[in-house]
Amino acid sequence: MRYVAAYLLAVLGGNNDPTAQDIKKILGSVGIDADDDKIAKVIGELHGKDVNDVIAEGQTKLASVSFSGGVGAASGAASAAKQEEAPAAEEKKEEKVEEDEESDEDMGFGLFD
């Protein structure tokens, strides 16, 4: 994924045909040692293609994938019952978040200290 991201960054930067050296430079700038085989594969797959077209094609493929997990549609009564339970669940969740914040104070340091 990082190789594709580096390729896309090069294209966004105005380089419509990034080379292996361009990708290595981008990855090296964030301390990643690049694998030549993986770079060659990415360049081979994307060379000569418009990145916007590749992204659009990927989006249409993802649109046809079902993410429902095979669960049927819920009945109206079941949906209404879940909606009534939702506010109570939110209140419990908010209380838990407050407790977590207090536990950070007990340690003597915070996440961003």
C-alpha positions as CSV (number, residue, x, y, z in Angstrom):
1,M,0.0,0.0,0.0
2,R,2.8,2.4,0.8
3,Y,4.2,1.9,-2.7
4,V,0.9,2.8,-4.3
5,A,0.6,5.8,-2.0
6,A,4.1,7.0,-2.9
7,Y,3.2,6.6,-6.6
8,L,0.0,8.6,-6.1
9,L,1.9,11.3,-4.2
10,A,4.3,11.7,-7.1
11,V,1.4,12.0,-9.5
12,L,-0.4,14.5,-7.3
13,G,2.9,16.5,-7.3
14,G,2.8,16.8,-11.0
15,N,4.9,13.8,-12.1
16,N,2.5,11.8,-14.4
17,D,5.0,9.0,-15.0
18,P,6.9,8.4,-11.7
19,T,10.1,6.3,-11.9
20,A,11.4,3.8,-9.3
21,Q,13.8,6.5,-8.2
22,D,10.9,8.9,-7.6
23,I,9.1,6.4,-5.4
24,K,12.3,5.5,-3.5
25,K,12.8,9.2,-2.8
26,I,9.3,9.7,-1.5
27,L,9.5,6.6,0.7
28,G,13.0,7.5,1.9
29,S,11.8,10.9,3.0
30,V,9.8,9.2,5.7
31,G,12.4,6.6,6.6
32,I,11.1,3.6,4.7
33,D,13.5,1.3,2.9
34,A,12.0,0.5,-0.5
35,D,11.8,-2.9,-2.0
36,D,12.7,-2.8,-5.7
37,D,10.5,-5.7,-6.7
38,K,7.4,-4.1,-5.1
39,I,8.2,-0.8,-6.8
40,A,8.6,-2.5,-10.1
41,K,5.2,-4.2,-9.7
42,V,3.4,-0.9,-8.9
43,I,5.0,0.9,-11.8
44,G,4.3,-2.0,-14.1
45,E,0.6,-2.1,-13.1
46,L,0.1,1.7,-13.3
47,H,2.5,2.7,-16.1
48,G,0.6,4.5,-18.9
49,K,-2.7,4.6,-17.0
50,D,-4.5,7.7,-15.8
51,V,-4.6,7.5,-12.0
52,N,-8.1,9.1,-11.9
53,D,-9.4,6.4,-14.3
54,V,-7.8,3.6,-12.1
55,I,-9.4,5.1,-9.0
56,A,-12.8,5.4,-10.7
57,E,-12.6,1.8,-11.8
58,G,-11.8,0.7,-8.3
59,Q,-14.8,2.6,-6.9
60,T,-17.2,0.9,-9.3
61,K,-15.8,-2.5,-8.3
62,L,-16.2,-1.6,-4.6
63,A,-19.8,-0.4,-5.2
64,S,-20.7,-3.9,-6.3
65,V,-19.3,-5.5,-3.2
66,S,-21.9,-6.4,-0.5
67,F,-20.8,-5.3,3.0
68,S,-24.0,-6.4,4.8
69,G,-22.7,-9.8,5.9
70,G,-25.8,-11.6,4.6
71,V,-28.2,-10.1,7.2
72,G,-31.7,-9.5,5.9
73,A,-33.5,-6.2,6.2
74,A,-34.8,-5.5,9.7
75,S,-38.5,-5.1,10.3
76,G,-39.9,-1.7,11.1
77,A,-40.7,-2.7,14.7
78,A,-37.2,-4.0,15.3
79,S,-35.7,-0.8,13.9
80,A,-37.9,1.3,16.2
81,A,-36.9,-0.7,19.2
82,K,-33.2,-0.3,18.4
83,Q,-33.8,3.5,18.0
84,E,-35.3,3.7,21.5
85,E,-32.4,1.8,23.0
86,A,-29.8,4.0,21.2
87,P,-30.1,7.1,23.6
88,A,-29.5,4.9,26.6
89,A,-26.5,3.3,25.0
90,E,-25.1,6.8,24.2
91,E,-25.5,7.8,27.8
92,K,-23.6,4.8,29.0
93,K,-20.9,5.4,26.4
94,E,-20.5,9.0,27.5
95,E,-20.1,8.0,31.1
96,K,-17.4,5.5,30.2
97,V,-15.4,8.2,28.2
98,E,-15.4,10.4,31.3
99,E,-14.0,7.6,33.4
100,D,-11.2,7.0,30.9
101,E,-10.2,10.6,31.0
102,E,-10.0,10.5,34.8
103,S,-7.8,7.4,34.7
104,D,-5.3,9.2,32.5
105,E,-5.0,11.9,35.2
106,D,-4.2,9.3,37.8
107,M,-1.1,8.2,35.8
108,G,0.4,11.6,36.0
109,F,0.8,12.0,32.2
110,G,-1.4,12.5,29.2
111,L,-1.3,11.1,25.7
112,F,0.3,14.3,24.3
113,D,2.6,15.3,27.1
